[in-house]
XYZ file of C-alpha atoms in Angstrom:
252
model
C -14.082 36.501 13.926
C -15.142 39.112 16.490
C -13.259 40.024 19.329
C -14.277 38.728 22.625
C -14.545 41.150 25.237
C -15.013 40.749 28.919
C -18.726 42.350 30.606
C -18.152 44.737 32.733
C -18.567 44.089 36.283
C -18.976 46.442 39.481
C -15.980 45.552 41.777
C -16.460 43.018 44.373
C -16.326 43.708 47.816
C -13.571 41.581 49.594
C -15.122 39.646 52.483
C -13.829 39.669 55.480
C -12.235 36.212 57.258
C -9.462 35.727 59.415
C -6.991 33.512 58.633
C -6.765 30.022 60.501
C -3.200 29.227 61.219
C -3.457 24.651 60.230
C -0.508 22.456 60.337
C 1.165 22.072 56.408
C -0.252 18.822 55.829
C -3.991 20.557 55.548
C -2.934 23.353 53.274
C -1.108 20.582 51.202
C -3.884 18.183 50.854
C -6.197 21.106 50.046
C -2.714 22.332 47.303
C -3.009 18.644 46.161
C -6.841 18.751 45.203
C -6.008 21.398 43.429
C -3.355 20.682 41.206
C -4.399 17.412 40.216
C -8.463 18.074 39.862
C -8.440 21.495 39.617
C -10.150 23.333 36.689
C -9.016 26.667 34.744
C -5.895 26.311 36.593
C -3.121 29.409 35.740
C -0.067 30.065 37.568
C 0.857 33.310 38.743
C 4.666 33.841 39.213
C 5.838 37.495 39.651
C 8.998 38.926 37.879
C 11.907 39.133 40.185
C 10.350 36.739 43.611
C 10.818 34.029 44.877
C 7.085 33.855 46.044
C 4.570 31.813 43.711
C 0.946 30.717 43.661
C -1.989 29.252 41.739
C -5.623 29.503 41.097
C -8.334 27.084 39.663
C -11.913 25.594 40.345
C -12.674 22.914 42.330
C -16.149 21.503 42.314
C -17.067 24.538 40.811
C -15.603 26.620 43.626
C -12.577 28.966 43.113
C -9.652 28.504 45.011
C -6.458 29.995 45.296
C -2.980 29.095 47.128
C 0.126 31.591 46.941
C 3.505 30.738 49.256
C 5.995 34.069 49.832
C 9.456 33.543 49.778
C 9.798 32.976 53.465
C 8.123 30.373 52.625
C 4.283 30.753 54.282
C 1.591 29.241 52.379
C -2.128 30.580 52.239
C -5.061 28.821 50.634
C -8.073 30.294 49.507
C -11.326 28.749 49.103
C -14.091 30.017 51.749
C -12.319 30.231 54.222
C -8.156 31.428 54.527
C -5.870 28.554 55.548
C -2.630 29.708 56.411
C 0.611 28.056 57.666
C 3.894 29.180 59.948
C 7.409 29.526 57.898
C 8.642 26.088 56.041
C 11.845 26.476 58.102
C 9.459 24.937 60.868
C 7.973 22.167 58.886
C 9.221 18.158 59.026
C 11.405 16.876 55.764
C 8.141 15.019 54.208
C 5.956 18.064 54.403
C 8.912 19.843 52.255
C 9.200 17.200 49.659
C 5.731 17.371 49.554
C 5.604 20.870 48.726
C 8.052 20.576 46.519
C 6.537 17.532 44.694
C 3.254 19.971 43.936
C 5.613 22.743 43.139
C 7.057 20.865 40.074
C 3.504 19.513 39.112
C 1.934 23.155 39.031
C 4.859 24.661 37.081
C 3.448 22.313 34.292
C 0.717 24.945 34.483
C -0.057 27.817 31.958
C 1.856 31.060 33.589
C 1.571 34.964 33.785
C 3.661 37.294 35.855
C 0.061 39.265 36.647
C -0.824 39.645 39.841
C -2.733 36.972 41.560
C -6.359 37.849 42.766
C -7.725 35.790 45.708
C -10.054 33.172 45.803
C -11.976 35.577 48.194
C -12.982 38.109 44.785
C -14.081 34.849 42.259
C -14.776 37.604 39.532
C -11.335 38.951 39.551
C -10.027 35.035 39.430
C -12.370 34.549 36.349
C -11.286 38.129 34.465
C -7.684 37.377 34.931
C -7.998 33.794 33.416
C -9.765 35.513 30.676
C -6.948 38.284 29.936
C -4.236 35.290 29.827
C -5.957 32.845 27.782
C -7.173 35.196 25.046
C -3.898 37.476 24.832
C -2.640 33.616 24.018
C -5.053 32.931 21.528
C -3.818 36.605 19.973
C -0.175 35.537 19.652
C -1.170 32.168 18.440
C -3.504 33.333 15.504
C -0.621 36.130 14.461
C 1.247 33.107 14.372
C -0.875 30.994 12.069
C -0.989 34.668 9.916
C 2.555 34.990 9.821
C 3.103 30.860 8.656
C 0.262 31.021 6.451
C 2.336 34.745 4.210
C 5.016 32.870 4.575
C 4.465 29.750 3.041
C 2.400 32.062 0.175
C 5.492 33.698 -0.293
C 7.634 31.093 -0.655
C 5.444 29.254 -2.919
C 4.801 32.108 -5.239
C 8.908 32.557 -5.159
C 9.429 28.817 -6.318
C 6.885 29.613 -8.722
C 8.229 32.331 -10.167
C 12.210 30.650 -10.149
C 11.419 28.172 -13.290
C 9.703 30.791 -15.469
C 12.830 33.339 -14.771
C 15.273 30.664 -16.045
C 13.018 29.658 -18.962
C 13.361 33.563 -19.711
C 17.165 33.635 -19.225
C 17.639 30.145 -21.598
C 15.039 31.689 -24.623
C 17.538 35.459 -24.313
C 20.726 34.072 -24.093
C 22.538 35.165 -26.725
C 24.875 32.537 -29.745
C 27.640 31.639 -28.745
C 29.967 33.738 -31.016
C 32.930 32.137 -33.210
C 36.774 32.475 -32.499
C 37.913 34.659 -35.722
C 40.557 32.527 -37.351
C 43.781 34.651 -38.052
C 45.857 34.145 -41.257
C 49.700 33.997 -40.773
C 51.313 34.647 -43.421
C 53.993 32.087 -44.756
C 51.473 29.306 -43.493
C 49.713 27.638 -45.569
C 46.242 26.954 -44.844
C 45.230 23.767 -43.039
C 43.599 21.275 -45.310
C 40.272 20.507 -44.230
C 39.632 17.591 -41.908
C 38.242 13.971 -44.552
C 34.632 14.042 -43.004
C 32.911 11.746 -41.381
C 31.726 8.691 -43.211
C 34.083 9.065 -46.028
C 37.405 7.193 -46.569
C 40.729 8.964 -48.002
C 41.209 7.993 -51.582
C 43.532 5.318 -52.281
C 47.189 6.203 -53.106
C 47.983 6.014 -57.034
C 49.168 2.683 -58.067
C 52.401 1.476 -59.001
C 53.743 -0.355 -62.648
C 54.053 -3.801 -61.185
C 57.972 -4.806 -60.752
C 58.505 -8.189 -62.871
C 60.848 -10.363 -60.802
C 62.536 -12.887 -63.496
C 64.388 -15.543 -61.263
C 68.159 -15.633 -61.066
C 69.966 -18.292 -63.720
C 71.431 -20.886 -62.201
C 74.779 -22.125 -63.309
C 75.168 -24.718 -65.890
C 74.693 -28.026 -64.854
C 78.237 -29.941 -65.076
C 78.145 -31.975 -67.789
C 77.435 -35.749 -67.796
C 80.289 -38.032 -66.929
C 81.043 -40.149 -69.859
C 79.155 -43.609 -70.028
C 81.482 -46.583 -68.578
C 80.485 -48.651 -71.602
C 82.005 -45.733 -74.184
C 85.258 -45.405 -72.204
C 87.654 -47.865 -73.646
C 91.062 -48.577 -71.683
C 94.503 -49.338 -73.267
C 95.465 -52.854 -72.578
C 98.271 -53.417 -70.156
C 101.679 -54.858 -71.208
C 102.078 -58.398 -69.516
C 105.682 -58.813 -67.579
C 107.330 -61.814 -68.494
C 107.336 -64.625 -66.105
C 110.568 -65.116 -64.218
C 112.678 -68.177 -65.368
C 111.268 -71.608 -63.657
C 107.969 -70.667 -62.655
C 104.724 -72.744 -63.882
C 103.233 -71.060 -66.759
C 99.908 -70.656 -66.135
C 98.072 -72.856 -67.897
C 96.883 -71.303 -71.513
C 92.949 -70.962 -72.341
C 91.573 -73.682 -74.782
C 90.831 -72.433 -77.798
C 87.028 -71.180 -78.421
C 84.840 -74.003 -79.876
C 83.929 -74.354 -83.566
C 80.394 -72.347 -84.143
């Protein structure tokens, strides 16, 4: 993009204009029109100074406003309008000025010297110089952000490749050496997975014989086979009746 250049113009003579002192309301009304509907607005704030000013175009004409540290306000269009110090203003006029000043603080600001609207060429040059510098700052910021984004993208793409190379180049893990200790038998290898250990040798079956029970006692003799000895009858006492004798058995 080609660099923009300002066409050099001869210095214009500043026209002579005697300031016209007016009430604060006249200047504040013109300032309100500049702040609310002006174009190409640019605020001027000298470093270390309480004074401030603003330039812009209203209805195709350059206008300028300036307030010094003492509160004297000056508005220039095709005439120089001047007020007395703000110490003589009414309370409502001071509040009006404060409100317009807050609105003017939203306008781009530069510490450069403020030209008067009686020299519109200088007003135009001041606005062009400011916006040209701001455009250059924004372009540099965009270029810097773009370079940082590209650098971050390259670093992000290189990180996976380095990680993969590190994994491939990693040396194999060395197995720890086994040290044999004298007098200690080597450990038996573990049973492989999936194989069951051999069953122990079968022992001969032991046949258990039941214990002998004592012989049953001899059966008692049959009652029919046992013959009791006859019991001798004692003689009856004298004088007692004798039992009747049994009749003799009948002849067969």
